[in-house]
Short mmCIF file of N, CA and C in Angstrom, two decimals:
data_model
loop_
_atom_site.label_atom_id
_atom_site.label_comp_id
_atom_site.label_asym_id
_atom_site.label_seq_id
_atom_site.Cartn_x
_atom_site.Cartn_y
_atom_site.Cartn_z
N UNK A 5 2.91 168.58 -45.24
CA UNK A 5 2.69 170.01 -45.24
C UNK A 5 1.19 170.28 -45.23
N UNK A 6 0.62 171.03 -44.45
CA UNK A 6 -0.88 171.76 -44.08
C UNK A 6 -0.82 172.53 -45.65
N UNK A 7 -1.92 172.36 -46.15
CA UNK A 7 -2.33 173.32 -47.29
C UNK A 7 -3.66 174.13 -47.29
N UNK A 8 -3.80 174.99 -47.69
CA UNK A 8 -5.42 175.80 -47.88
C UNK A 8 -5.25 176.32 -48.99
N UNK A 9 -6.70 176.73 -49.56
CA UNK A 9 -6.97 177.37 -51.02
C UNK A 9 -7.00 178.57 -50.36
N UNK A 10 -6.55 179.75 -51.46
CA UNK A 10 -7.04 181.18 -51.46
C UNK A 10 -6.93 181.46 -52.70
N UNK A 11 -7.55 183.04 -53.32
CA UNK A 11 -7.31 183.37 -54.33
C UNK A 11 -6.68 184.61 -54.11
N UNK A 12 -6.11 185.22 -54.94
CA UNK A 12 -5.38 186.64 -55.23
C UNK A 12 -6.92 188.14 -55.21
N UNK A 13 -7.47 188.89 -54.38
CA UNK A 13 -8.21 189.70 -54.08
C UNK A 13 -7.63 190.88 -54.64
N UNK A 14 -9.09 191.77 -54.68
CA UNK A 14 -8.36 193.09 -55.25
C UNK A 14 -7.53 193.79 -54.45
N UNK A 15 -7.96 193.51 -52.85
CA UNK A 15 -6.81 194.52 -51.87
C UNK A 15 -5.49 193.96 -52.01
N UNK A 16 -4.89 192.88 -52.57
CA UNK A 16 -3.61 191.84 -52.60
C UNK A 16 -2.88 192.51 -54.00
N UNK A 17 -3.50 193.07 -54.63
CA UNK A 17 -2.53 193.69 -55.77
C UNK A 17 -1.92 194.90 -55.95
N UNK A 18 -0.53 195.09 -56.11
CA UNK A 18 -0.21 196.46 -55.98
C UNK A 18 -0.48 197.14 -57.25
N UNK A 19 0.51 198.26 -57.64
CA UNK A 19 0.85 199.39 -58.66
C UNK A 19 0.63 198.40 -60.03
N UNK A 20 1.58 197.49 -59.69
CA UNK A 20 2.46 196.74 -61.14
C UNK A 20 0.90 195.63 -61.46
N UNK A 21 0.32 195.41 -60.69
CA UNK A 21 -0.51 194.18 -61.31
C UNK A 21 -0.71 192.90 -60.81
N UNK A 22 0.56 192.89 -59.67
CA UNK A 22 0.73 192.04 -59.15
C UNK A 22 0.34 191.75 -57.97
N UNK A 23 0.47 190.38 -56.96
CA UNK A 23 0.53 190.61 -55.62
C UNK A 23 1.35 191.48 -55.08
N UNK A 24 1.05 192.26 -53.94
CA UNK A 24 1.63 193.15 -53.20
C UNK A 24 2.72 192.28 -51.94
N UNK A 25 3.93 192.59 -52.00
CA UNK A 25 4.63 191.76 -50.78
C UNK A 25 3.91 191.40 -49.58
N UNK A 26 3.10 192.40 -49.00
CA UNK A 26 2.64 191.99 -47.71
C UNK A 26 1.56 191.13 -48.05
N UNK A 27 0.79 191.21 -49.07
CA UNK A 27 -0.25 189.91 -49.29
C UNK A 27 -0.08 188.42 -49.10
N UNK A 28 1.44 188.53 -49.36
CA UNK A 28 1.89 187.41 -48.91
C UNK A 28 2.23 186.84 -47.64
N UNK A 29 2.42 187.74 -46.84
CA UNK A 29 2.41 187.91 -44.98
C UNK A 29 1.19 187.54 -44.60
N UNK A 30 0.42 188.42 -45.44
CA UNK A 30 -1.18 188.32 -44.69
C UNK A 30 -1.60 186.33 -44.91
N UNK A 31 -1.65 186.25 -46.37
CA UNK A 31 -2.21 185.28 -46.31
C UNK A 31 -1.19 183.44 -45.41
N UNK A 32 0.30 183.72 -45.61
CA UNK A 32 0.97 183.05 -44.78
C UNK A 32 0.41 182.58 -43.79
N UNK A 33 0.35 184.00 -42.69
CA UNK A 33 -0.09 184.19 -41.29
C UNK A 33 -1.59 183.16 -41.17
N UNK A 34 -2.27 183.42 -42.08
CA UNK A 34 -3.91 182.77 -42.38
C UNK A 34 -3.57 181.42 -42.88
N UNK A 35 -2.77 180.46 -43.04
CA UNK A 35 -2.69 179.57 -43.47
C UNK A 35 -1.98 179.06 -42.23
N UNK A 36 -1.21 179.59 -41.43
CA UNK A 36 -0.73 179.08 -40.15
C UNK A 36 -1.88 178.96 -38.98
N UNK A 37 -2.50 180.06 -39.18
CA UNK A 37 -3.76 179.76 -37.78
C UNK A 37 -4.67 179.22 -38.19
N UNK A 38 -5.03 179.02 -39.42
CA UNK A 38 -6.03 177.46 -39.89
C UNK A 38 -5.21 176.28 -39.39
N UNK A 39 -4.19 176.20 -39.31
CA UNK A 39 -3.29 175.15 -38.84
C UNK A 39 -3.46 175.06 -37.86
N UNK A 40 -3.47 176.06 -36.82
CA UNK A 40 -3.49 175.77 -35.80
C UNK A 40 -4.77 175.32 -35.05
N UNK A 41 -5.88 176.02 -35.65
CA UNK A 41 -7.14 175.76 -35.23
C UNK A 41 -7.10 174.51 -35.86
N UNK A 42 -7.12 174.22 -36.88
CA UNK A 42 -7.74 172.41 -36.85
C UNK A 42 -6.61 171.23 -36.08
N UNK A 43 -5.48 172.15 -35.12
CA UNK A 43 -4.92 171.32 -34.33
C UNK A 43 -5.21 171.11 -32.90
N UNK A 44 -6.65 171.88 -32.91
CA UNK A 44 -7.66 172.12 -31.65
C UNK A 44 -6.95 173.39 -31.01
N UNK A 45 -6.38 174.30 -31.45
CA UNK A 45 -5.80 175.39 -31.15
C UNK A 45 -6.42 176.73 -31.60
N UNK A 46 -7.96 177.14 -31.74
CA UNK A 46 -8.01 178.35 -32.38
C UNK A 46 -7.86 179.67 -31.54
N UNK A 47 -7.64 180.51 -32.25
CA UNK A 47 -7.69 181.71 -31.61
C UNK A 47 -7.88 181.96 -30.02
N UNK A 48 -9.46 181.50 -29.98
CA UNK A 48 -10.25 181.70 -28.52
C UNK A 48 -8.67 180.88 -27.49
N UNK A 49 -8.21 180.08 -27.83
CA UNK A 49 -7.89 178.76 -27.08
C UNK A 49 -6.19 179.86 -26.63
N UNK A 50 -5.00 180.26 -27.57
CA UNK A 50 -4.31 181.26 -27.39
C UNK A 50 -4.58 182.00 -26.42
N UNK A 51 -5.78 182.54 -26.58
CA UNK A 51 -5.99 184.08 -25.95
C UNK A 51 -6.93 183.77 -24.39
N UNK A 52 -7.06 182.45 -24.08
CA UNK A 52 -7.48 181.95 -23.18
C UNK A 52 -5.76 181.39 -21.73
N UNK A 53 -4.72 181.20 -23.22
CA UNK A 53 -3.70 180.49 -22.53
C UNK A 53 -2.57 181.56 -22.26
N UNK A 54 -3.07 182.99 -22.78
CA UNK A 54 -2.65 184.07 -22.42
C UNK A 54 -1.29 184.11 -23.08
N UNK A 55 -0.75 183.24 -24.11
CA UNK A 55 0.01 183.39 -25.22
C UNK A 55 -0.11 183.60 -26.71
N UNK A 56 0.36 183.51 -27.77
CA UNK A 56 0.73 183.90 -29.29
C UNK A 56 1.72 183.54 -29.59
N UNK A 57 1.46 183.58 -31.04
CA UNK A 57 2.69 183.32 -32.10
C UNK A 57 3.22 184.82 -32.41
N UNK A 58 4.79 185.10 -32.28
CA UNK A 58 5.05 185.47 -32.71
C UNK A 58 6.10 185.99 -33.61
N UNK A 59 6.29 186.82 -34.74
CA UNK A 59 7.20 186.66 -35.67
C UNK A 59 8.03 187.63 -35.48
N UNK A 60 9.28 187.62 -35.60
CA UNK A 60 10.71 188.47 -35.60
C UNK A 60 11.02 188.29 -36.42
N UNK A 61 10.88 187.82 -37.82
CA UNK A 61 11.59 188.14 -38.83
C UNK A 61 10.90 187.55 -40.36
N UNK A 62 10.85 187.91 -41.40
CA UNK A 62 10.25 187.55 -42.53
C UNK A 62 11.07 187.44 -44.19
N UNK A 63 11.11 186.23 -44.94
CA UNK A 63 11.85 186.66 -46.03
C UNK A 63 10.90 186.39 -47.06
N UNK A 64 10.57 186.54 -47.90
CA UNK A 64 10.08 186.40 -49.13
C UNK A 64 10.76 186.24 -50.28
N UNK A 65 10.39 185.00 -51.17
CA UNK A 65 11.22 184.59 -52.11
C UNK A 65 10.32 184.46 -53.39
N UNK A 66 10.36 185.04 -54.13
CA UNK A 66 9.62 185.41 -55.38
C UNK A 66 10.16 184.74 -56.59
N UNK A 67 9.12 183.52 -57.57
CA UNK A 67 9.63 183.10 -58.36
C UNK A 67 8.94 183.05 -59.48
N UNK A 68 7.83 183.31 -59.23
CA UNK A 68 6.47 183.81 -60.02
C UNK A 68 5.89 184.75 -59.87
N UNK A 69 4.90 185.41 -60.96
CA UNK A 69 4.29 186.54 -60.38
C UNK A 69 2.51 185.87 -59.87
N UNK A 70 1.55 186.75 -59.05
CA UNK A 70 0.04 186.23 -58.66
C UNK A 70 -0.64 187.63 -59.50
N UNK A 71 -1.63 187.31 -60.10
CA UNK A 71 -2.32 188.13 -60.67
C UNK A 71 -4.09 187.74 -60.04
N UNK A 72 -4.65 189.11 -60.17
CA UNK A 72 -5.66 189.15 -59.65
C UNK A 72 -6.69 188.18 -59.76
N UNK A 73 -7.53 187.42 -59.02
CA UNK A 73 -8.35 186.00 -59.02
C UNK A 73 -7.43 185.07 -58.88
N UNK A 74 -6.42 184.98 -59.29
CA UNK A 74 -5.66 184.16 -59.75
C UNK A 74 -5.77 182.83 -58.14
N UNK A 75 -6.16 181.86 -58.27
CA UNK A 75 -6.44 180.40 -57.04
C UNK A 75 -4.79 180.21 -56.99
N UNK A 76 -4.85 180.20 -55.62
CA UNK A 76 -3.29 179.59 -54.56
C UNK A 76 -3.67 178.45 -53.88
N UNK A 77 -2.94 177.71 -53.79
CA UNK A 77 -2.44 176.49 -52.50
C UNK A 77 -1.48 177.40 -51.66
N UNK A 78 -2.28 177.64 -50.70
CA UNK A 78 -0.73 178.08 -49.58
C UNK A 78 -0.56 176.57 -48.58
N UNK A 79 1.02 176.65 -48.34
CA UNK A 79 1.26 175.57 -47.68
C UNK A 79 1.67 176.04 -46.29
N UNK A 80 1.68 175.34 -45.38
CA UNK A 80 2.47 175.60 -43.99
C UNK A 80 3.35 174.24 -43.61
N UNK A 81 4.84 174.69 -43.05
CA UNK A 81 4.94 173.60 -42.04
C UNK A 81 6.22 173.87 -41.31
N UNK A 82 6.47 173.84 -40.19
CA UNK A 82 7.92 173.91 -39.34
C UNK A 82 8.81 173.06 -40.06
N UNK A 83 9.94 174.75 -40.07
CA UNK A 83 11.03 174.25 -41.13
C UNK A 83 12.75 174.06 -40.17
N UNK A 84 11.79 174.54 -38.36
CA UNK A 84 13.03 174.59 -37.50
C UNK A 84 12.69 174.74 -35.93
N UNK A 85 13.25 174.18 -35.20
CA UNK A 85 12.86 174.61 -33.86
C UNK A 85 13.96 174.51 -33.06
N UNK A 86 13.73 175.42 -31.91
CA UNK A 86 14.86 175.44 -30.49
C UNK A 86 14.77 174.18 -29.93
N UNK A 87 15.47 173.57 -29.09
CA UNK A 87 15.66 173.11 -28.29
C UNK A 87 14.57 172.89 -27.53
N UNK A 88 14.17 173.96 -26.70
CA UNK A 88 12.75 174.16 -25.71
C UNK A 88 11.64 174.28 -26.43
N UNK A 89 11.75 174.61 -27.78
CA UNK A 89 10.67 175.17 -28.84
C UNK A 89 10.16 176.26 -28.49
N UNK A 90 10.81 177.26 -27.52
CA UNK A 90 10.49 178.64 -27.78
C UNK A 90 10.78 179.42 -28.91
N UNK A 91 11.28 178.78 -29.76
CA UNK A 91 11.67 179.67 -31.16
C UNK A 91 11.34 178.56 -31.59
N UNK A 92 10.89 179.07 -33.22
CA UNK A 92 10.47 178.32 -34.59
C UNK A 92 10.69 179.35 -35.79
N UNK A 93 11.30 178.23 -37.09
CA UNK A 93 11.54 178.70 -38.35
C UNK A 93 10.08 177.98 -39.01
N UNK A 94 9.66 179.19 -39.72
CA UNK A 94 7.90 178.67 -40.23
C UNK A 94 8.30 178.65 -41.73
N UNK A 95 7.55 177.90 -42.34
CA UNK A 95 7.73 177.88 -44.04
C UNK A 95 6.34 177.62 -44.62
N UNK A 96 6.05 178.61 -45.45
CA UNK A 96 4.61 178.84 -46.50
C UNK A 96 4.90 178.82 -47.81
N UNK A 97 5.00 177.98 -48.64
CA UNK A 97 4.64 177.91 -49.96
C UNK A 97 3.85 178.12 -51.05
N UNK A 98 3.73 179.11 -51.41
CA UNK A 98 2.91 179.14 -52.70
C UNK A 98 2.77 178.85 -53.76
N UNK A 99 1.86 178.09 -54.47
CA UNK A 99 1.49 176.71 -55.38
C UNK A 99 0.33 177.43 -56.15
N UNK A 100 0.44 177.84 -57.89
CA UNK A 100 -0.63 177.87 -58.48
C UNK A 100 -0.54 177.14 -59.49
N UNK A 101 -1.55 176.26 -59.54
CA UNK A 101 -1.77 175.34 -61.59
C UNK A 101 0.07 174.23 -61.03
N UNK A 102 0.02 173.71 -59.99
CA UNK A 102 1.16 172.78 -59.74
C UNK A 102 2.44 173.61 -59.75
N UNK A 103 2.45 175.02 -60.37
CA UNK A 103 4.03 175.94 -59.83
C UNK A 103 4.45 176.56 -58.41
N UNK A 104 5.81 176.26 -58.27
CA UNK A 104 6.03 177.12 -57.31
C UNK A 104 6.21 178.37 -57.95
N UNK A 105 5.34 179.10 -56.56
CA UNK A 105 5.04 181.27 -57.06
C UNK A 105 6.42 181.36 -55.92
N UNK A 106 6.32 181.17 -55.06
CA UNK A 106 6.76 182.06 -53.99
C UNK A 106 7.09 180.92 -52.53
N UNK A 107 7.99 181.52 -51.69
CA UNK A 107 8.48 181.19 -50.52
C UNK A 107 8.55 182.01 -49.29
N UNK A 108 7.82 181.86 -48.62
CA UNK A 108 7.85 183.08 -47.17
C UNK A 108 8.58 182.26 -46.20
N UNK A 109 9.80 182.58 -45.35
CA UNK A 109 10.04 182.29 -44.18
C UNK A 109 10.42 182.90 -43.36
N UNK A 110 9.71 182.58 -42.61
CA UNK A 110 9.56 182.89 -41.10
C UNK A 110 10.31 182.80 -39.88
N UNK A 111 10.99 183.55 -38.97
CA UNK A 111 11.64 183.58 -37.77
C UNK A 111 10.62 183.84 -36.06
N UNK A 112 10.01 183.09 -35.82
CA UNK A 112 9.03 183.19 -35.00
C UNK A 112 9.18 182.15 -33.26
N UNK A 113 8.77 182.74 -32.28
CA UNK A 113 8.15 182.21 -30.95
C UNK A 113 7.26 182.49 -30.78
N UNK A 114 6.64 182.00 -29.39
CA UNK A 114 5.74 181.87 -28.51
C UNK A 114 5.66 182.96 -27.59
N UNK A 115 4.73 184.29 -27.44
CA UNK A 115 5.11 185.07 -26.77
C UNK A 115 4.25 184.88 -25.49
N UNK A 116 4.49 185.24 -24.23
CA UNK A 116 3.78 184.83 -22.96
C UNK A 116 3.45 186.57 -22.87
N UNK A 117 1.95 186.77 -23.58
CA UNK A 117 1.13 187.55 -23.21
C UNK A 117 0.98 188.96 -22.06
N UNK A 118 1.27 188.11 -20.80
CA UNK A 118 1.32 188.90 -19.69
C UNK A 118 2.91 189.87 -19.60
N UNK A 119 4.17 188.42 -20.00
CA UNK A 119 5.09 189.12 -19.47
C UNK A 119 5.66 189.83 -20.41
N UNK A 120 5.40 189.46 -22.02
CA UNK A 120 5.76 189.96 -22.77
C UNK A 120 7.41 189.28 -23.03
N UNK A 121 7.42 188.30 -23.13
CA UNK A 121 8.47 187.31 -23.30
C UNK A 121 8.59 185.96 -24.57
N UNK A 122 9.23 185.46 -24.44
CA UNK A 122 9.09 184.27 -25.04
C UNK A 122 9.13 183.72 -24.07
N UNK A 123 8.20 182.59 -24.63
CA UNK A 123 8.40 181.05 -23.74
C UNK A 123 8.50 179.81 -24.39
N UNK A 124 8.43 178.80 -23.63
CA UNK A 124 8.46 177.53 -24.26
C UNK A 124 6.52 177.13 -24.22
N UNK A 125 6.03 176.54 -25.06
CA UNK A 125 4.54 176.14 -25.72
C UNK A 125 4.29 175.00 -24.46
N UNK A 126 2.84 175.32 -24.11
CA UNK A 126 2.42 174.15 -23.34
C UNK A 126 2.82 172.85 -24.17
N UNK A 127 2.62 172.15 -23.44
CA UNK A 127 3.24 170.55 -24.23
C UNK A 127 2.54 170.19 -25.42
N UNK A 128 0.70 170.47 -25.36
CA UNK A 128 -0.27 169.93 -26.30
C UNK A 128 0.48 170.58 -27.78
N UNK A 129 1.04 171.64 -27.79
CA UNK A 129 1.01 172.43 -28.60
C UNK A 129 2.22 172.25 -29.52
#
């Protein structure tokens, strides 16, 4: 599993004190395209190949709470793929002080830019 550090920011906390649900989207998403960039895939390289990742569906599984500063391990790693690998099930873990906080998964493809489709991923990828 791909891991990165983050911490819990003041824009990441809602009403209650806590992380806010989508903080957890945000930082997911940021732990997948560090992935991808140190797989010689960044950004520039996508938007050059006139495709993206993209997501159709999201669950969040809450087992801890994140409080503000508070240091994360987010994890990444494919938890599923099609056939062609135009579709992928993504999985992010969240890890503080050795606990599991939280579980995001993901329902995601490859969208082809121009046509506005899914496709299947150049091979490198």
């Amino acid at each position: 599993m791909f891991e990165i550090e983050h911490f819990a920011g003041w824009s990441d906390m809602d009403f209650n004190g806590h992380m806010r649900n989508t903080a957890y989207l945000d930082k997911s998403v940021d732990a997948r395209m560090h992935f991808f960039a140190k797989q010689g895939f960044p950004v520039s390289e996508f938007m050059r190949l006139r495709i993206g990742p993209v997501v159709m569906k999201d669950e969040i599984e809450y087992f801890r709470e994140i409080h503000l500063l508070d240091r994360l391990t987010v994890g990444f790693a494919l938890a599923g793929l099609s056939l062609d690998g135009s579709r992928m099930l993504l999985r992010n873990e969240f890890i503080r002080e050795g606990r599991h906080i939280a579980r995001v998964t993901s329902t995601g493809g490859w969208l082809d830019l121009e046509k506005r489709k899914l496709i299947c991923p150049p091979p490198p990828l």
